[in-house]
């Protein structure tokens, strides 16, 4: 029995040595293929992961996890993070990345991509002046029409040019009405979830196919209000730009002694164009500026057009009103806006909500034949499907992100940013994103004063987002090793949404220094 056991042991040892010998003599290329087959079966295809990313993923995960666990402002909040390789689209890190969160203005990333895809970078908005009768002896015997087709960049000086062109065409009197036509879009002025408190400010301005901006920030449907202190005890001086009698000012504010605390509130009474200024302003304070939305932007544009006609010496006998232009009206002039490629700069850099909602309605009008929020959002969903996104996990309520009912997982945001890199308009798109630490306003935009400490070795181009209790930041980061990563950071349920900015900057800093 003992001899039999010894023989079995010897046989086993010889068999193991034979297997080792055979393995060592397999050609190296066959070994590699066998190893790759095993990795592919286990979902470990390393060929799709950049070498540096593969080496550092473990370190990155540890650093980010450690930071998220130690950040006190995240206690009780929800943060979703998605980080991808820009080269392959592979996820390098994720945390709550498939959780639907309120994106705030990161919603504009979806709106801009859809607009470029459907309307095109060269798309412009048209404004027309038409006549509905014949001209004889300097008099137009009929109505004059001002027809808007969505341009959010019209300025007061454009109306002065219109009036001059009308005069040069031989019209100095109108025996009829002056009619503003905004029927290019529907008459739903605000997106479904906009709250009353936001309606009074420029970022909640009403959407109309005929509107006007006070300056080249292009906050359409708004006026600029300036509050300049007087002597202590006196009311401050209030000026409105552009000059218009469309708004009424109620000033109950008071100038107080220099060095005291400023406490000025500028508001607009809901459903009216009464702008109120309350509180106190120290005598040594610089003028305070506030951009306030008007009620009914079509009538506001008509008011400025009427003023331009008067200044040009053109009179009329009929009424000033809104209506629809007849099909047989003759065009006197047609004004084209800047192309979408240029509009994207103030839209995305300055996070202009009115531009976003206008583009939603424009997409609905051009693609579906109806300039409405409903049809425009349908177009966006169709485009996102084309980009490979899972629209079944999204809830889209507007184009700007001001709604607290929008819901998007961070993984879908980063997926969008990866997918659009192949589009012909991608260069235009990424050029519109704010650049961290860039001094020029229309370069840095909402990231002008952020992440300046990493700007020398990393370039961050990203869209910010802020609404009540929400902060977000999504975009592209070029690291010191010249590798590009895509990131999306969305934070909800913050006690103070401003705390989110520091959290986002810290996460991006970890990425930049990885």
Short mmCIF file of C-alpha atoms in Angstrom, two decimals:
data_model
loop_
_atom_site.label_atom_id
_atom_site.label_comp_id
_atom_site.label_asym_id
_atom_site.label_seq_id
_atom_site.Cartn_x
_atom_site.Cartn_y
_atom_site.Cartn_z
CA UNK A 1 0.00 0.00 0.00
CA UNK A 2 2.83 2.39 0.90
CA UNK A 3 4.57 1.72 -2.43
CA UNK A 4 1.29 2.43 -4.31
CA UNK A 5 0.81 5.79 -2.56
CA UNK A 6 4.41 6.83 -3.35
CA UNK A 7 3.85 5.92 -7.00
CA UNK A 8 0.71 8.11 -7.19
CA UNK A 9 2.56 11.10 -5.70
CA UNK A 10 5.43 10.70 -8.19
CA UNK A 11 2.93 10.47 -11.08
CA UNK A 12 1.14 13.65 -9.96
CA UNK A 13 4.39 15.61 -9.68
CA UNK A 14 5.49 14.47 -13.15
CA UNK A 15 2.10 15.49 -14.61
CA UNK A 16 2.35 19.00 -13.11
CA UNK A 17 5.89 19.42 -14.46
CA UNK A 18 4.71 18.35 -17.92
CA UNK A 19 1.86 20.93 -17.91
CA UNK A 20 4.26 23.71 -16.85
CA UNK A 21 6.66 22.71 -19.63
CA UNK A 22 3.88 22.81 -22.25
CA UNK A 23 2.61 26.23 -21.09
CA UNK A 24 6.09 27.78 -21.15
CA UNK A 25 6.53 26.65 -24.73
CA UNK A 26 3.29 28.10 -26.11
CA UNK A 27 4.10 30.96 -28.61
CA UNK A 28 3.85 34.38 -26.99
CA UNK A 29 1.22 35.68 -29.40
CA UNK A 30 -1.06 32.74 -28.52
CA UNK A 31 -0.64 33.54 -24.82
CA UNK A 32 -1.68 37.17 -25.44
CA UNK A 33 -4.74 36.17 -27.41
CA UNK A 34 -5.75 33.72 -24.68
CA UNK A 35 -5.31 36.39 -22.00
CA UNK A 36 -7.31 38.93 -24.01
CA UNK A 37 -10.09 36.39 -24.51
CA UNK A 38 -10.33 35.94 -20.75
CA UNK A 39 -10.43 39.72 -20.18
CA UNK A 40 -13.12 40.23 -22.78
CA UNK A 41 -15.23 37.47 -21.19
CA UNK A 42 -14.98 39.34 -17.87
CA UNK A 43 -15.67 42.82 -19.41
CA UNK A 44 -12.06 43.96 -19.04
CA UNK A 45 -11.15 45.16 -22.54
CA UNK A 46 -8.21 47.41 -21.62
CA UNK A 47 -7.65 48.43 -25.25
CA UNK A 48 -10.55 50.87 -24.95
CA UNK A 49 -9.15 52.63 -21.85
CA UNK A 50 -6.35 55.22 -22.16
CA UNK A 51 -3.19 54.04 -20.41
CA UNK A 52 -2.99 56.97 -18.00
CA UNK A 53 -6.70 56.72 -17.17
CA UNK A 54 -6.40 52.99 -16.49
CA UNK A 55 -3.39 53.54 -14.23
CA UNK A 56 -4.96 56.38 -12.26
CA UNK A 57 -8.59 55.26 -11.99
CA UNK A 58 -8.00 53.63 -8.62
CA UNK A 59 -6.27 56.71 -7.25
CA UNK A 60 -8.95 59.02 -8.63
CA UNK A 61 -11.71 56.94 -7.08
CA UNK A 62 -10.03 57.00 -3.68
CA UNK A 63 -9.48 60.75 -3.77
CA UNK A 64 -13.02 61.57 -4.86
CA UNK A 65 -14.65 59.12 -2.47
CA UNK A 66 -12.57 60.51 0.40
CA UNK A 67 -13.52 64.09 -0.47
CA UNK A 68 -17.24 63.34 -0.80
CA UNK A 69 -17.24 61.63 2.60
CA UNK A 70 -15.50 64.55 4.31
CA UNK A 71 -17.26 67.57 2.69
CA UNK A 72 -19.63 69.00 5.35
CA UNK A 73 -21.82 70.92 2.87
CA UNK A 74 -22.82 67.63 1.26
CA UNK A 75 -24.39 66.34 4.46
CA UNK A 76 -28.06 65.77 3.67
CA UNK A 77 -27.55 66.69 0.00
CA UNK A 78 -27.39 64.47 -3.09
CA UNK A 79 -24.46 64.67 -5.49
CA UNK A 80 -24.21 62.86 -8.80
CA UNK A 81 -20.88 62.64 -10.63
CA UNK A 82 -20.07 61.14 -14.03
CA UNK A 83 -16.55 61.23 -15.48
CA UNK A 84 -15.72 59.82 -18.92
CA UNK A 85 -12.79 59.56 -21.25
CA UNK A 86 -13.37 62.01 -24.08
CA UNK A 87 -11.48 59.67 -26.40
CA UNK A 88 -13.49 56.51 -25.79
CA UNK A 89 -16.55 57.44 -23.77
CA UNK A 90 -15.61 54.91 -21.08
CA UNK A 91 -16.68 55.80 -17.55
CA UNK A 92 -13.67 56.58 -15.34
CA UNK A 93 -15.68 57.39 -12.21
CA UNK A 94 -19.33 57.55 -11.24
CA UNK A 95 -21.24 58.35 -8.08
CA UNK A 96 -25.07 58.40 -8.13
CA UNK A 97 -24.55 58.91 -11.85
CA UNK A 98 -27.77 57.20 -12.94
CA UNK A 99 -29.87 59.05 -10.37
CA UNK A 100 -32.24 61.60 -11.90
CA UNK A 101 -31.39 65.06 -10.54
CA UNK A 102 -32.45 68.65 -11.20
CA UNK A 103 -29.82 69.95 -13.67
CA UNK A 104 -30.50 73.72 -13.40
CA UNK A 105 -28.84 75.49 -16.36
CA UNK A 106 -26.98 72.35 -17.41
CA UNK A 107 -30.25 71.82 -19.30
CA UNK A 108 -28.91 74.41 -21.76
CA UNK A 109 -26.32 71.86 -22.91
CA UNK A 110 -29.19 69.83 -24.36
CA UNK A 111 -30.97 72.85 -25.83
CA UNK A 112 -27.85 74.20 -27.55
CA UNK A 113 -26.91 70.83 -29.06
CA UNK A 114 -30.47 70.27 -30.32
CA UNK A 115 -30.67 73.78 -31.79
CA UNK A 116 -27.38 73.40 -33.67
CA UNK A 117 -28.47 70.01 -34.96
CA UNK A 118 -31.95 71.06 -36.14
CA UNK A 119 -31.64 74.77 -36.98
CA UNK A 120 -27.97 74.88 -37.97
CA UNK A 121 -25.17 77.23 -36.94
CA UNK A 122 -26.14 79.71 -39.69
CA UNK A 123 -29.78 80.01 -38.59
CA UNK A 124 -31.02 83.59 -38.16
CA UNK A 125 -34.21 85.24 -36.88
CA UNK A 126 -36.09 87.70 -39.08
CA UNK A 127 -38.03 90.84 -38.23
CA UNK A 128 -40.14 92.46 -40.95
CA UNK A 129 -41.93 95.75 -41.50
CA UNK A 130 -44.80 95.45 -44.01
CA UNK A 131 -47.50 97.70 -45.41
CA UNK A 132 -51.11 96.77 -46.03
CA UNK A 133 -52.06 99.42 -48.57
CA UNK A 134 -50.78 101.81 -51.21
CA UNK A 135 -48.55 104.86 -50.83
CA UNK A 136 -49.60 108.12 -52.45
CA UNK A 137 -48.08 111.52 -51.85
CA UNK A 138 -46.10 110.38 -48.83
CA UNK A 139 -49.13 108.78 -47.16
CA UNK A 140 -49.66 105.06 -46.66
CA UNK A 141 -53.36 104.41 -47.07
CA UNK A 142 -53.50 101.28 -44.96
CA UNK A 143 -51.91 99.65 -41.93
CA UNK A 144 -48.22 99.35 -41.05
CA UNK A 145 -47.10 96.01 -39.57
CA UNK A 146 -44.14 95.14 -37.38
CA UNK A 147 -43.78 91.35 -37.57
CA UNK A 148 -41.46 89.48 -35.24
CA UNK A 149 -40.11 86.01 -35.89
CA UNK A 150 -38.36 85.35 -32.62
CA UNK A 151 -35.25 87.55 -32.68
CA UNK A 152 -34.09 87.99 -29.04
CA UNK A 153 -31.28 90.36 -30.09
CA UNK A 154 -33.32 93.33 -31.38
CA UNK A 155 -32.11 96.59 -29.84
CA UNK A 156 -33.83 100.01 -29.54
CA UNK A 157 -31.48 101.39 -32.21
CA UNK A 158 -32.79 98.77 -34.65
CA UNK A 159 -36.22 100.39 -34.40
CA UNK A 160 -34.63 103.76 -35.15
CA UNK A 161 -33.14 102.19 -38.31
CA UNK A 162 -36.54 100.75 -39.24
CA UNK A 163 -38.19 104.17 -38.93
CA UNK A 164 -35.47 105.77 -41.05
CA UNK A 165 -35.92 103.13 -43.77
CA UNK A 166 -39.71 103.68 -43.74
CA UNK A 167 -39.20 107.41 -44.17
CA UNK A 168 -36.69 106.88 -46.98
CA UNK A 169 -39.24 104.68 -48.75
CA UNK A 170 -41.46 107.77 -49.09
CA UNK A 171 -43.82 107.26 -46.14
CA UNK A 172 -44.23 110.11 -43.66
CA UNK A 173 -47.86 109.56 -42.71
CA UNK A 174 -49.96 106.45 -42.10
CA UNK A 175 -53.68 106.65 -42.72
CA UNK A 176 -54.36 103.54 -40.69
CA UNK A 177 -53.11 101.53 -37.72
CA UNK A 178 -49.70 100.44 -36.52
CA UNK A 179 -49.89 96.75 -35.70
CA UNK A 180 -47.41 94.47 -33.92
CA UNK A 181 -47.53 90.82 -35.03
CA UNK A 182 -46.07 88.18 -32.69
CA UNK A 183 -48.02 85.20 -34.04
CA UNK A 184 -44.87 83.36 -35.21
CA UNK A 185 -44.98 81.70 -31.75
CA UNK A 186 -47.95 80.84 -29.57
CA UNK A 187 -49.10 83.17 -26.78
CA UNK A 188 -47.85 81.10 -23.83
CA UNK A 189 -45.39 83.56 -22.37
CA UNK A 190 -43.54 81.54 -19.74
CA UNK A 191 -42.45 77.93 -19.37
CA UNK A 192 -44.75 75.66 -17.36
CA UNK A 193 -42.98 75.72 -13.99
CA UNK A 194 -41.69 79.30 -13.78
CA UNK A 195 -42.59 80.73 -10.36
CA UNK A 196 -44.04 84.20 -9.86
CA UNK A 197 -41.02 85.45 -7.93
CA UNK A 198 -38.78 84.81 -10.95
CA UNK A 199 -41.10 86.50 -13.48
CA UNK A 200 -40.12 90.01 -12.41
CA UNK A 201 -36.41 89.57 -13.18
CA UNK A 202 -34.63 89.37 -16.56
CA UNK A 203 -33.93 85.65 -16.17
CA UNK A 204 -37.68 84.98 -15.98
CA UNK A 205 -38.76 87.34 -18.78
CA UNK A 206 -41.69 86.41 -20.98
CA UNK A 207 -41.14 84.81 -24.40
CA UNK A 208 -42.55 86.54 -27.48
CA UNK A 209 -41.79 86.37 -31.19
CA UNK A 210 -41.51 90.18 -31.02
CA UNK A 211 -39.30 91.42 -28.22
CA UNK A 212 -36.40 93.81 -27.58
CA UNK A 213 -33.24 93.84 -25.46
CA UNK A 214 -31.96 96.92 -23.62
CA UNK A 215 -28.27 96.29 -24.46
CA UNK A 216 -25.83 93.78 -25.93
CA UNK A 217 -26.21 91.32 -23.09
CA UNK A 218 -29.44 90.63 -25.00
CA UNK A 219 -31.70 90.15 -21.99
CA UNK A 220 -34.78 90.29 -24.19
CA UNK A 221 -38.03 91.57 -22.71
CA UNK A 222 -36.26 93.59 -20.00
CA UNK A 223 -35.32 97.12 -19.00
CA UNK A 224 -32.23 98.18 -17.06
CA UNK A 225 -32.91 100.06 -13.83
CA UNK A 226 -30.17 102.14 -12.20
CA UNK A 227 -30.37 103.41 -8.59
CA UNK A 228 -28.01 106.31 -7.84
CA UNK A 229 -27.81 107.66 -4.25
CA UNK A 230 -28.47 111.32 -3.55
CA UNK A 231 -27.70 113.27 -0.40
CA UNK A 232 -28.58 111.67 2.96
CA UNK A 233 -32.31 111.98 3.53
CA UNK A 234 -33.14 112.33 -0.17
CA UNK A 235 -34.57 109.76 -2.53
CA UNK A 236 -32.06 108.10 -4.85
CA UNK A 237 -32.25 108.94 -8.56
CA UNK A 238 -33.81 106.23 -10.74
CA UNK A 239 -33.07 105.90 -14.44
CA UNK A 240 -34.49 103.37 -16.89
CA UNK A 241 -32.78 102.20 -20.07
CA UNK A 242 -33.95 102.29 -22.77
CA UNK A 243 -35.98 105.44 -22.12
CA UNK A 244 -39.60 104.40 -22.29
CA UNK A 245 -42.94 105.26 -20.74
CA UNK A 246 -43.92 101.60 -20.91
CA UNK A 247 -42.90 101.12 -17.25
CA UNK A 248 -43.88 103.22 -14.24
CA UNK A 249 -41.47 103.81 -11.38
CA UNK A 250 -42.55 103.93 -7.72
CA UNK A 251 -39.59 105.09 -5.65
CA UNK A 252 -39.91 104.94 -1.87
CA UNK A 253 -36.19 104.36 -1.24
CA UNK A 254 -34.05 106.67 0.88
CA UNK A 255 -30.39 107.75 0.78
CA UNK A 256 -28.63 107.25 4.11
CA UNK A 257 -25.25 108.31 5.50
CA UNK A 258 -22.06 106.99 3.95
CA UNK A 259 -20.72 103.82 5.51
CA UNK A 260 -24.11 102.47 6.52
CA UNK A 261 -25.52 99.22 5.16
CA UNK A 262 -27.13 99.12 1.72
CA UNK A 263 -30.55 97.48 1.61
CA UNK A 264 -32.23 98.24 -1.72
CA UNK A 265 -34.91 96.04 -3.26
CA UNK A 266 -36.04 96.44 -6.87
CA UNK A 267 -39.19 94.58 -7.89
CA UNK A 268 -42.12 94.60 -10.30
CA UNK A 269 -45.74 94.18 -9.29
CA UNK A 270 -47.07 90.98 -10.83
CA UNK A 271 -49.23 91.48 -13.90
CA UNK A 272 -48.18 95.12 -14.27
CA UNK A 273 -45.30 97.29 -15.43
CA UNK A 274 -44.98 99.07 -12.11
CA UNK A 275 -41.39 98.83 -10.93
CA UNK A 276 -40.84 99.51 -7.24
CA UNK A 277 -37.65 100.61 -5.49
CA UNK A 278 -37.63 100.25 -1.69
CA UNK A 279 -35.08 100.37 1.11
CA UNK A 280 -31.95 102.35 1.81
CA UNK A 281 -28.75 103.17 -0.06
CA UNK A 282 -25.64 104.84 1.45
CA UNK A 283 -24.57 108.15 -0.09
CA UNK A 284 -21.12 106.79 -1.03
CA UNK A 285 -22.46 103.68 -2.85
CA UNK A 286 -21.90 103.25 -6.56
CA UNK A 287 -25.08 103.14 -8.66
CA UNK A 288 -26.87 99.81 -8.33
CA UNK A 289 -27.98 98.12 -11.55
CA UNK A 290 -30.87 95.68 -11.96
CA UNK A 291 -32.38 94.23 -15.11
CA UNK A 292 -36.15 93.85 -14.75
CA UNK A 293 -38.53 91.90 -16.99
CA UNK A 294 -41.52 93.75 -18.46
CA UNK A 295 -45.07 92.48 -18.62
CA UNK A 296 -46.05 91.72 -22.25
CA UNK A 297 -42.84 92.17 -24.29
CA UNK A 298 -44.75 92.57 -27.58
CA UNK A 299 -46.35 95.78 -26.35
CA UNK A 300 -42.95 96.90 -25.05
CA UNK A 301 -41.41 96.46 -28.51
CA UNK A 302 -44.39 98.27 -30.07
CA UNK A 303 -43.90 101.14 -27.64
CA UNK A 304 -40.27 101.57 -28.71
CA UNK A 305 -41.21 101.27 -32.39
CA UNK A 306 -43.85 103.98 -31.96
CA UNK A 307 -41.27 106.24 -30.31
CA UNK A 308 -38.84 105.67 -33.20
CA UNK A 309 -41.55 106.62 -35.73
CA UNK A 310 -42.29 109.85 -33.84
CA UNK A 311 -38.59 110.71 -33.71
CA UNK A 312 -38.43 110.21 -37.48
CA UNK A 313 -41.38 112.56 -38.03
CA UNK A 314 -43.83 109.85 -39.10
CA UNK A 315 -47.44 110.28 -37.96
CA UNK A 316 -50.53 108.07 -38.08
CA UNK A 317 -54.28 108.41 -37.71
CA UNK A 318 -55.28 104.98 -36.37
CA UNK A 319 -54.56 102.85 -33.31
CA UNK A 320 -51.45 101.21 -31.90
CA UNK A 321 -52.30 97.54 -31.32
CA UNK A 322 -51.39 93.89 -31.85
CA UNK A 323 -52.75 91.70 -34.63
CA UNK A 324 -51.89 89.39 -37.51
CA UNK A 325 -50.28 90.47 -40.77
CA UNK A 326 -52.40 89.66 -43.86
CA UNK A 327 -50.84 87.36 -46.44
CA UNK A 328 -50.93 90.03 -49.14
CA UNK A 329 -49.01 92.65 -47.13
CA UNK A 330 -45.91 93.97 -48.91
CA UNK A 331 -42.52 93.85 -47.18
CA UNK A 332 -40.88 97.25 -46.73
CA UNK A 333 -37.82 95.90 -44.94
CA UNK A 334 -36.44 92.68 -43.50
CA UNK A 335 -33.91 92.58 -40.68
CA UNK A 336 -31.77 89.49 -40.00
CA UNK A 337 -30.33 88.69 -36.58
CA UNK A 338 -26.84 87.43 -35.91
CA UNK A 339 -26.46 83.70 -36.76
CA UNK A 340 -27.01 81.07 -34.11
CA UNK A 341 -23.26 80.45 -33.93
CA UNK A 342 -22.82 84.01 -32.57
CA UNK A 343 -25.96 83.98 -30.44
CA UNK A 344 -24.59 80.95 -28.60
CA UNK A 345 -21.96 83.16 -26.92
CA UNK A 346 -24.30 85.34 -24.83
CA UNK A 347 -26.69 82.39 -24.55
CA UNK A 348 -24.22 79.92 -23.06
CA UNK A 349 -21.48 82.14 -21.64
CA UNK A 350 -23.98 84.32 -19.72
CA UNK A 351 -26.58 81.55 -19.28
CA UNK A 352 -29.45 83.47 -20.89
CA UNK A 353 -32.79 81.81 -20.09
CA UNK A 354 -34.81 83.77 -22.64
CA UNK A 355 -32.51 82.60 -25.45
CA UNK A 356 -33.02 79.01 -24.33
CA UNK A 357 -36.81 79.20 -24.32
CA UNK A 358 -36.83 81.12 -27.61
CA UNK A 359 -34.78 78.34 -29.20
CA UNK A 360 -37.24 75.77 -27.87
CA UNK A 361 -40.13 77.57 -29.57
CA UNK A 362 -38.09 78.16 -32.73
CA UNK A 363 -37.29 74.46 -33.02
CA UNK A 364 -40.98 73.69 -32.59
CA UNK A 365 -41.90 76.22 -35.29
CA UNK A 366 -39.27 75.12 -37.82
CA UNK A 367 -39.54 71.35 -37.33
CA UNK A 368 -43.14 70.85 -36.22
CA UNK A 369 -44.83 73.96 -37.61
CA UNK A 370 -45.83 75.18 -34.13
CA UNK A 371 -43.84 77.63 -32.03
CA UNK A 372 -44.68 76.18 -28.62
CA UNK A 373 -42.88 74.74 -25.63
CA UNK A 374 -44.58 71.38 -26.16
CA UNK A 375 -43.47 70.96 -29.77
CA UNK A 376 -40.00 72.35 -29.13
CA UNK A 377 -39.38 69.89 -26.29
CA UNK A 378 -40.50 67.08 -28.59
CA UNK A 379 -37.79 68.13 -31.03
CA UNK A 380 -35.18 68.11 -28.26
CA UNK A 381 -36.16 64.60 -27.19
CA UNK A 382 -35.91 63.38 -30.78
CA UNK A 383 -32.44 64.87 -31.11
CA UNK A 384 -31.27 63.38 -27.82
CA UNK A 385 -32.42 60.00 -29.06
CA UNK A 386 -30.27 60.53 -32.16
CA UNK A 387 -27.30 61.27 -29.90
CA UNK A 388 -27.78 57.88 -28.23
CA UNK A 389 -29.28 59.10 -24.95
CA UNK A 390 -31.86 57.18 -22.97
CA UNK A 391 -34.80 59.60 -23.13
CA UNK A 392 -36.91 57.21 -21.05
CA UNK A 393 -34.94 58.25 -17.97
CA UNK A 394 -35.25 62.02 -18.62
CA UNK A 395 -37.92 64.54 -17.64
CA UNK A 396 -37.68 67.76 -19.67
CA UNK A 397 -39.90 70.72 -18.79
CA UNK A 398 -38.12 73.69 -20.40
CA UNK A 399 -35.04 74.67 -22.34
CA UNK A 400 -33.29 76.83 -19.76
CA UNK A 401 -33.27 74.64 -16.66
CA UNK A 402 -35.10 77.17 -14.47
CA UNK A 403 -37.77 74.56 -13.78
CA UNK A 404 -37.25 72.46 -10.65
CA UNK A 405 -39.13 69.63 -12.40
CA UNK A 406 -36.41 68.88 -14.99
CA UNK A 407 -34.73 65.56 -14.15
CA UNK A 408 -31.55 64.26 -15.82
CA UNK A 409 -28.97 61.70 -14.60
CA UNK A 410 -25.35 62.93 -14.76
CA UNK A 411 -24.41 59.91 -16.90
CA UNK A 412 -26.78 61.15 -19.62
CA UNK A 413 -25.19 64.62 -19.53
CA UNK A 414 -21.68 63.21 -19.93
CA UNK A 415 -22.97 60.85 -22.61
CA UNK A 416 -24.30 63.84 -24.59
CA UNK A 417 -20.96 65.65 -24.30
CA UNK A 418 -19.17 62.57 -25.59
CA UNK A 419 -21.57 61.89 -28.47
CA UNK A 420 -21.59 65.40 -29.96
CA UNK A 421 -17.80 65.48 -30.45
CA UNK A 422 -18.32 63.91 -33.87
CA UNK A 423 -20.80 66.57 -35.04
CA UNK A 424 -19.69 69.16 -37.61
CA UNK A 425 -20.86 71.96 -35.31
CA UNK A 426 -18.94 70.69 -32.25
CA UNK A 427 -16.28 73.41 -32.51
CA UNK A 428 -19.01 76.07 -32.39
CA UNK A 429 -20.60 74.31 -29.43
CA UNK A 430 -17.51 73.99 -27.26
CA UNK A 431 -16.49 77.57 -28.13
CA UNK A 432 -19.72 78.73 -26.48
CA UNK A 433 -18.92 77.14 -23.12
CA UNK A 434 -17.51 79.35 -20.33
CA UNK A 435 -13.74 79.01 -19.80
CA UNK A 436 -12.62 78.86 -16.17
CA UNK A 437 -10.47 81.80 -15.04
CA UNK A 438 -10.66 83.69 -18.37
CA UNK A 439 -10.77 87.44 -17.72
CA UNK A 440 -12.75 88.52 -20.80
CA UNK A 441 -16.46 88.39 -20.00
CA UNK A 442 -17.57 86.71 -23.22
CA UNK A 443 -14.85 84.09 -22.82
CA UNK A 444 -15.00 83.29 -19.11
CA UNK A 445 -18.70 83.96 -18.77
CA UNK A 446 -20.12 82.44 -15.58
CA UNK A 447 -16.71 80.79 -14.89
CA UNK A 448 -14.80 84.06 -15.21
CA UNK A 449 -13.77 84.13 -11.52
CA UNK A 450 -13.62 80.42 -10.82
CA UNK A 451 -10.79 77.83 -10.76
CA UNK A 452 -8.14 80.44 -11.52
CA UNK A 453 -5.63 78.34 -9.53
CA UNK A 454 -5.65 75.52 -12.08
CA UNK A 455 -5.99 77.62 -15.24
CA UNK A 456 -2.22 77.57 -15.85
CA UNK A 457 -2.07 73.80 -16.27
CA UNK A 458 -5.63 72.77 -17.13
CA UNK A 459 -8.33 74.19 -19.40
CA UNK A 460 -11.89 73.86 -18.15
CA UNK A 461 -14.78 74.57 -20.54
CA UNK A 462 -18.07 73.90 -18.84
CA UNK A 463 -21.67 75.00 -18.30
CA UNK A 464 -22.69 76.21 -14.88
CA UNK A 465 -26.13 75.86 -13.34
CA UNK A 466 -27.90 77.37 -10.33
CA UNK A 467 -31.46 77.35 -9.05
CA UNK A 468 -32.82 77.15 -5.50
CA UNK A 469 -30.90 74.39 -3.62
CA UNK A 470 -29.26 73.18 -6.87
CA UNK A 471 -25.79 73.68 -8.35
CA UNK A 472 -24.27 71.96 -11.38
CA UNK A 473 -21.22 72.01 -13.61
CA UNK A 474 -20.66 69.87 -16.71
CA UNK A 475 -18.13 70.08 -19.52
CA UNK A 476 -14.61 69.25 -20.64
CA UNK A 477 -11.24 69.28 -18.87
CA UNK A 478 -7.85 69.16 -20.61
CA UNK A 479 -5.39 67.86 -18.02
CA UNK A 480 -1.70 68.66 -17.67
CA UNK A 481 -0.97 65.48 -19.65
CA UNK A 482 -3.12 66.83 -22.53
CA UNK A 483 -5.77 64.15 -22.04
CA UNK A 484 -9.38 65.32 -22.17
CA UNK A 485 -11.99 64.10 -19.75
CA UNK A 486 -15.71 64.81 -19.73
CA UNK A 487 -17.36 65.46 -16.40
CA UNK A 488 -20.82 66.17 -15.04
CA UNK A 489 -21.40 67.24 -11.43
CA UNK A 490 -24.98 67.83 -10.28
CA UNK A 491 -25.77 68.66 -6.64
CA UNK A 492 -29.33 68.78 -5.26
CA UNK A 493 -30.85 69.57 -1.84
CA UNK A 494 -28.15 72.04 -0.80
CA UNK A 495 -29.06 74.38 2.05
CA UNK A 496 -27.25 77.12 0.11
CA UNK A 497 -26.79 76.57 -3.63
CA UNK A 498 -23.72 78.83 -3.58
CA UNK A 499 -21.93 76.18 -1.52
CA UNK A 500 -22.07 73.94 -4.57
CA UNK A 501 -19.59 76.08 -6.50
CA UNK A 502 -16.73 75.32 -4.14
CA UNK A 503 -17.56 71.62 -4.18
CA UNK A 504 -17.56 71.53 -7.98
CA UNK A 505 -14.29 73.44 -8.16
CA UNK A 506 -12.64 71.05 -5.72
CA UNK A 507 -13.74 67.99 -7.72
CA UNK A 508 -12.46 69.52 -10.97
CA UNK A 509 -9.19 70.42 -9.22
CA UNK A 510 -8.74 66.78 -8.19
CA UNK A 511 -9.29 65.78 -11.81
CA UNK A 512 -6.89 68.41 -13.12
CA UNK A 513 -4.10 67.32 -10.77
CA UNK A 514 -4.60 63.59 -11.22
#
